[in-house]
Rosetta silent file (secondary structure, phi, psi, omega in degrees, C-alpha in Angstrom):
SEQUENCE: MVTIALLEIRKKRGLSQNNLAVKSGLSPNSIRRIEGNEATSIPVATMDKLCKALNCEPGDLYHYDPSLPQDEEEKSSRGKKKG
SCORE:     score description
SCORE:     0.000 S_00000001
   1 L     0.000  139.145  167.129  101.336   83.266  -58.639 S_00000001
   2 E   -87.506  122.843  170.133  102.953   85.165  -61.368 S_00000001
   3 E  -116.546  162.992  171.013  102.781   88.987  -61.140 S_00000001
   4 E   -89.608  139.902 -179.407  104.001   91.869  -63.070 S_00000001
   5 L  -105.462   36.654  169.529  107.176   93.807  -61.748 S_00000001
   6 H   -66.682  -39.804 -177.173  106.600   96.855  -64.040 S_00000001
   7 H   -72.246  -37.577  167.100  106.182   99.298  -61.229 S_00000001
   8 H   -48.406  -62.354  161.264  109.352   98.092  -59.529 S_00000001
   9 H   -57.750  -39.011  171.072  111.164   98.389  -62.562 S_00000001
  10 H   -71.003  -51.782 -173.453  109.755  101.669  -63.916 S_00000001
  11 H   -52.065  -31.180 -170.364  110.617  103.135  -60.381 S_00000001
  12 L   -93.876    2.544  178.811  114.371  101.868  -60.449 S_00000001
  13 L  -112.923    1.476  166.681  114.717  103.592  -63.937 S_00000001
  14 L    75.304   34.740  179.232  113.427  106.691  -62.326 S_00000001
  15 L  -109.554  137.267  169.261  110.253  107.087  -64.599 S_00000001
  16 L   -89.973  175.281 -162.893  106.841  108.129  -63.972 S_00000001
  17 H   -63.366  -49.970 -173.361  103.761  106.304  -65.455 S_00000001
  18 H   -53.757  -46.224 -176.989  103.581  109.502  -68.076 S_00000001
  19 H   -70.196  -36.834  175.103  107.189  109.164  -68.945 S_00000001
  20 H   -59.652  -37.436 -178.935  106.970  105.466  -69.411 S_00000001
  21 H   -76.082  -38.389  176.715  103.908  105.958  -71.659 S_00000001
  22 H   -67.786  -44.566 -174.492  105.671  108.381  -73.845 S_00000001
  23 H   -63.104  -29.688  175.873  108.855  106.593  -74.072 S_00000001
  24 H   -96.324   -1.926 -172.238  106.939  103.444  -74.952 S_00000001
  25 L    60.095   30.022  167.871  104.072  104.788  -76.864 S_00000001
  26 L   -97.815  165.240  174.192  101.321  103.190  -74.512 S_00000001
  27 L   -86.347  153.210  176.194   98.837  105.098  -72.936 S_00000001
  28 H   -39.153  -48.674 -174.986   99.060  106.223  -69.360 S_00000001
  29 H   -66.504  -27.577 -177.030   96.059  104.050  -68.669 S_00000001
  30 H   -68.299  -31.170 -176.376   97.640  100.905  -70.167 S_00000001
  31 H   -82.149  -21.900  168.459  100.456  101.381  -67.842 S_00000001
  32 H   -63.099  -50.339  174.079   98.353  101.968  -64.852 S_00000001
  33 H   -69.153  -34.695  158.995   96.504   98.756  -65.546 S_00000001
  34 H   -60.324  -53.161  172.820   99.641   96.663  -65.896 S_00000001
  35 H   -46.240  -46.726 -175.739  100.960   97.995  -62.840 S_00000001
  36 L   -80.801    7.917  176.445   97.646   97.438  -60.995 S_00000001
  37 L    56.186   20.537  178.241   97.615   93.763  -62.217 S_00000001
  38 L   -84.195  -25.249 -172.378   94.278   94.707  -63.926 S_00000001
  39 L   -72.970  126.023  166.970   95.479   93.561  -67.406 S_00000001
  40 L   -80.145  -13.582  173.709   94.316   89.781  -67.728 S_00000001
  41 L  -161.932  144.698  165.672   96.896   89.407  -70.512 S_00000001
  42 L  -108.032  126.928  178.092   99.671   91.475  -72.240 S_00000001
  43 L   -69.603  158.627 -171.017  100.306   91.297  -75.767 S_00000001
  44 H   -74.196  -44.806  177.137  103.664   90.419  -77.009 S_00000001
  45 H   -39.919  -54.489 -172.483  103.684   93.862  -78.963 S_00000001
  46 H   -57.946  -52.111 -171.649  102.978   95.630  -75.731 S_00000001
  47 H   -56.114  -53.862 -179.349  105.754   93.575  -73.866 S_00000001
  48 H   -53.509  -41.207 -169.646  108.156   94.586  -76.734 S_00000001
  49 H   -78.959  -44.817 -179.239  107.565   98.289  -76.405 S_00000001
  50 H   -59.861  -56.355 -176.561  107.747   98.000  -72.427 S_00000001
  51 H   -47.915  -49.510 -171.420  111.246   96.205  -72.970 S_00000001
  52 H   -69.997  -33.356 -176.014  112.628   98.545  -75.324 S_00000001
  53 H   -85.558  -27.316  172.696  111.517  101.576  -73.312 S_00000001
  54 H   -96.140  -11.487 -177.557  113.019  100.027  -70.089 S_00000001
  55 L    53.130   69.249 -177.349  116.065   98.440  -71.769 S_00000001
  56 L  -143.271  169.770  174.129  115.136   95.200  -69.876 S_00000001
  57 L   -75.643  162.489  162.306  114.292   91.278  -70.991 S_00000001
  58 L   -59.880  -49.186 -172.162  110.419   90.060  -70.977 S_00000001
  59 H   -65.926  -18.714  175.657  111.330   87.994  -68.077 S_00000001
  60 H   -74.621    6.116 -169.114  112.438   90.809  -65.972 S_00000001
  61 H  -108.178   -1.825  179.945  108.866   92.194  -66.020 S_00000001
  62 E  -119.474  142.049 -177.864  107.587   89.068  -64.338 S_00000001
  63 E  -130.196  133.905 -179.109  107.867   87.870  -60.851 S_00000001
  64 E  -122.882  130.168  179.113  106.746   84.485  -59.427 S_00000001
  65 L  -135.769  107.881  170.638  105.800   83.871  -55.814 S_00000001
  66 L   -64.488  -17.983  167.171  104.296   80.514  -55.113 S_00000001
  67 L   -48.614  -49.314 -176.112  103.194   81.823  -51.776 S_00000001
  68 L   -54.708  141.798  168.433  100.631   84.150  -53.261 S_00000001
  69 L   -86.595  155.753 -173.871   97.260   82.768  -53.812 S_00000001
  70 L   -74.032  161.300 -172.211   96.076   82.292  -57.157 S_00000001
  71 L   -71.230  132.307 -173.571   93.297   84.744  -58.526 S_00000001
  72 H   -53.594  -24.227 -179.007   89.916   83.603  -57.526 S_00000001
  73 H   -72.641  -37.840  178.269   88.546   83.676  -61.039 S_00000001
  74 H   -51.445  -61.774  176.264   91.534   81.387  -62.063 S_00000001
  75 H   -45.374  -61.708  179.950   90.458   78.777  -59.517 S_00000001
  76 H   -45.971  -40.810 -170.700   86.899   78.845  -60.622 S_00000001
  77 H   -72.629  -35.591  177.985   87.693   78.391  -64.183 S_00000001
  78 H   -73.583  -25.145  171.271   90.055   75.485  -63.491 S_00000001
  79 H   -75.319  -24.502  179.977   87.173   73.720  -61.452 S_00000001
  80 L   -79.851  148.279 -176.277   84.781   73.733  -64.158 S_00000001
  81 L  -111.247  149.338 -173.658   84.297   70.774  -66.583 S_00000001
  82 L   -73.878  160.745  178.823   84.132   70.992  -70.105 S_00000001
  83 L    76.052    0.000    0.000   80.987   69.505  -71.899 S_00000001
């Protein structure tokens, strides 16, 4: 499963959620949603702002762990037949 590593990177940079929000131009709520894996997708413009604020590459913000279970919603949508 792919997860977002924003919390880990933000803490390594010594930033609070509010500091990152100000630095990136995103709302504190957006930062919280992304860190809590509540965001179902992250727009490219948002990733660009985060990467600029954190001085990192987009790939740095993602973590892949095949041992983690997939989201139940994702599993159920794959099981549905079209048509």
